[in-house]
Amino acid sequence: MKQGLILLFFLIFFSTTFAQNGSVVNSSAEKDKIFGTEKPQVKKTTISSELKAKVLKINRKKSNEIISVKAYRKSLQIKVKTVKLC
């Protein structure tokens, strides 16, 4: 009985260690395909001169009743994209 259990243990042990030794290929070409080394294109949007003039006019038009220019822009629903430099 003991010998049967020992034999069974060794068969299971060696079969699991053999199954884990898969051939692993670490080539950079395969990694490039998987992860993709290409950087995404960043689109630069330019504000038209008409919109710039409108924003500047809003800045000059600020009155005491308006809390801030930002709130005034929101009330007119003008969307201005701001670029933050890090």
PDB file of C-alpha atoms in Angstrom:
ATOM      1  CA  MET A   1       0.000   0.000   0.000  1.00  0.00           C
ATOM      2  CA  LYS A   2       2.811   2.391   0.938  1.00  0.00           C
ATOM      3  CA  GLN A   3       4.712   1.594  -2.221  1.00  0.00           C
ATOM      4  CA  GLY A   4       1.619   2.226  -4.338  1.00  0.00           C
ATOM      5  CA  LEU A   5       1.086   5.651  -2.752  1.00  0.00           C
ATOM      6  CA  ILE A   6       4.754   6.566  -3.176  1.00  0.00           C
ATOM      7  CA  LEU A   7       4.674   5.468  -6.821  1.00  0.00           C
ATOM      8  CA  LEU A   8       1.461   7.430  -7.406  1.00  0.00           C
ATOM      9  CA  PHE A   9       2.961  10.515  -5.725  1.00  0.00           C
ATOM     10  CA  PHE A  10       6.074  10.422  -7.925  1.00  0.00           C
ATOM     11  CA  LEU A  11       4.041   9.929 -11.094  1.00  0.00           C
ATOM     12  CA  ILE A  12       1.828  12.912 -10.268  1.00  0.00           C
ATOM     13  CA  PHE A  13       4.802  15.038  -9.192  1.00  0.00           C
ATOM     14  CA  PHE A  14       6.840  14.403 -12.337  1.00  0.00           C
ATOM     15  CA  SER A  15       3.860  14.807 -14.653  1.00  0.00           C
ATOM     16  CA  THR A  16       3.027  18.233 -13.168  1.00  0.00           C
ATOM     17  CA  THR A  17       6.621  19.449 -13.378  1.00  0.00           C
ATOM     18  CA  PHE A  18       6.862  18.228 -16.970  1.00  0.00           C
ATOM     19  CA  ALA A  19       3.614  19.995 -17.902  1.00  0.00           C
ATOM     20  CA  GLN A  20       4.881  23.320 -16.557  1.00  0.00           C
ATOM     21  CA  ASN A  21       8.005  23.304 -18.749  1.00  0.00           C
ATOM     22  CA  GLY A  22       6.357  24.812 -21.811  1.00  0.00           C
ATOM     23  CA  SER A  23       8.533  26.414 -24.433  1.00  0.00           C
ATOM     24  CA  VAL A  24       8.371  30.177 -23.919  1.00  0.00           C
ATOM     25  CA  VAL A  25       9.588  32.371 -26.759  1.00  0.00           C
ATOM     26  CA  ASN A  26      10.560  35.898 -25.733  1.00  0.00           C
ATOM     27  CA  SER A  27      11.136  37.735 -28.963  1.00  0.00           C
ATOM     28  CA  SER A  28      10.735  41.466 -29.231  1.00  0.00           C
ATOM     29  CA  ALA A  29       8.672  41.125 -32.419  1.00  0.00           C
ATOM     30  CA  GLU A  30       5.978  39.187 -30.585  1.00  0.00           C
ATOM     31  CA  LYS A  31       5.965  41.704 -27.743  1.00  0.00           C
ATOM     32  CA  ASP A  32       5.509  44.540 -30.241  1.00  0.00           C
ATOM     33  CA  LYS A  33       2.531  42.771 -31.760  1.00  0.00           C
ATOM     34  CA  ILE A  34       0.959  42.162 -28.375  1.00  0.00           C
ATOM     35  CA  PHE A  35       1.549  45.512 -26.688  1.00  0.00           C
ATOM     36  CA  GLY A  36       1.820  47.819 -29.710  1.00  0.00           C
ATOM     37  CA  THR A  37       4.659  50.300 -29.395  1.00  0.00           C
ATOM     38  CA  GLU A  38       3.014  52.944 -31.580  1.00  0.00           C
ATOM     39  CA  LYS A  39       2.111  56.165 -29.817  1.00  0.00           C
ATOM     40  CA  PRO A  40      -1.344  57.597 -30.442  1.00  0.00           C
ATOM     41  CA  GLN A  41      -1.529  60.687 -32.618  1.00  0.00           C
ATOM     42  CA  VAL A  42      -2.411  63.884 -30.762  1.00  0.00           C
ATOM     43  CA  LYS A  43      -4.619  66.255 -32.688  1.00  0.00           C
ATOM     44  CA  LYS A  44      -4.051  69.958 -32.183  1.00  0.00           C
ATOM     45  CA  THR A  45      -7.159  72.059 -32.453  1.00  0.00           C
ATOM     46  CA  THR A  46      -6.867  75.728 -33.178  1.00  0.00           C
ATOM     47  CA  ILE A  47      -9.441  78.262 -32.118  1.00  0.00           C
ATOM     48  CA  SER A  48     -10.693  80.414 -34.946  1.00  0.00           C
ATOM     49  CA  SER A  49      -9.935  84.120 -34.843  1.00  0.00           C
ATOM     50  CA  GLU A  50     -13.650  84.854 -34.641  1.00  0.00           C
ATOM     51  CA  LEU A  51     -14.011  82.797 -31.475  1.00  0.00           C
ATOM     52  CA  LYS A  52     -10.878  84.367 -29.989  1.00  0.00           C
ATOM     53  CA  ALA A  53     -12.313  87.823 -30.612  1.00  0.00           C
ATOM     54  CA  LYS A  54     -15.583  86.792 -28.982  1.00  0.00           C
ATOM     55  CA  VAL A  55     -13.766  85.509 -25.892  1.00  0.00           C
ATOM     56  CA  LEU A  56     -11.714  88.706 -25.642  1.00  0.00           C
ATOM     57  CA  LYS A  57     -14.898  90.751 -25.957  1.00  0.00           C
ATOM     58  CA  ILE A  58     -16.434  88.768 -23.105  1.00  0.00           C
ATOM     59  CA  ASN A  59     -13.375  89.458 -20.969  1.00  0.00           C
ATOM     60  CA  ARG A  60     -13.734  93.195 -21.574  1.00  0.00           C
ATOM     61  CA  LYS A  61     -17.487  93.097 -21.065  1.00  0.00           C
ATOM     62  CA  LYS A  62     -17.234  91.781 -17.510  1.00  0.00           C
ATOM     63  CA  SER A  63     -19.377  93.832 -15.174  1.00  0.00           C
ATOM     64  CA  ASN A  64     -19.988  94.040 -11.429  1.00  0.00           C
ATOM     65  CA  GLU A  65     -23.088  91.849 -11.681  1.00  0.00           C
ATOM     66  CA  ILE A  66     -21.171  88.952 -13.163  1.00  0.00           C
ATOM     67  CA  ILE A  67     -19.264  86.884 -10.626  1.00  0.00           C
ATOM     68  CA  SER A  68     -16.625  85.669 -13.042  1.00  0.00           C
ATOM     69  CA  VAL A  69     -15.818  85.431 -16.708  1.00  0.00           C
ATOM     70  CA  LYS A  70     -16.026  81.666 -16.475  1.00  0.00           C
ATOM     71  CA  ALA A  71     -19.622  81.847 -15.211  1.00  0.00           C
ATOM     72  CA  TYR A  72     -20.490  84.304 -17.982  1.00  0.00           C
ATOM     73  CA  ARG A  73     -19.029  81.971 -20.594  1.00  0.00           C
ATOM     74  CA  LYS A  74     -21.057  79.115 -19.149  1.00  0.00           C
ATOM     75  CA  SER A  75     -24.202  81.208 -19.357  1.00  0.00           C
ATOM     76  CA  LEU A  76     -23.515  81.859 -23.041  1.00  0.00           C
ATOM     77  CA  GLN A  77     -22.480  78.213 -23.516  1.00  0.00           C
ATOM     78  CA  ILE A  78     -19.173  79.058 -25.128  1.00  0.00           C
ATOM     79  CA  LYS A  79     -16.739  76.207 -24.874  1.00  0.00           C
ATOM     80  CA  VAL A  80     -13.087  77.164 -24.828  1.00  0.00           C
ATOM     81  CA  LYS A  81     -10.469  74.459 -24.743  1.00  0.00           C
ATOM     82  CA  THR A  82      -7.648  75.270 -22.354  1.00  0.00           C
ATOM     83  CA  VAL A  83      -4.253  73.629 -22.682  1.00  0.00           C
ATOM     84  CA  LYS A  84      -2.366  72.969 -19.467  1.00  0.00           C
ATOM     85  CA  LEU A  85       1.399  72.718 -19.610  1.00  0.00           C
ATOM     86  CA  CYS A  86       2.910  70.365 -17.089  1.00  0.00           C
TER      87      CYS A  86
END
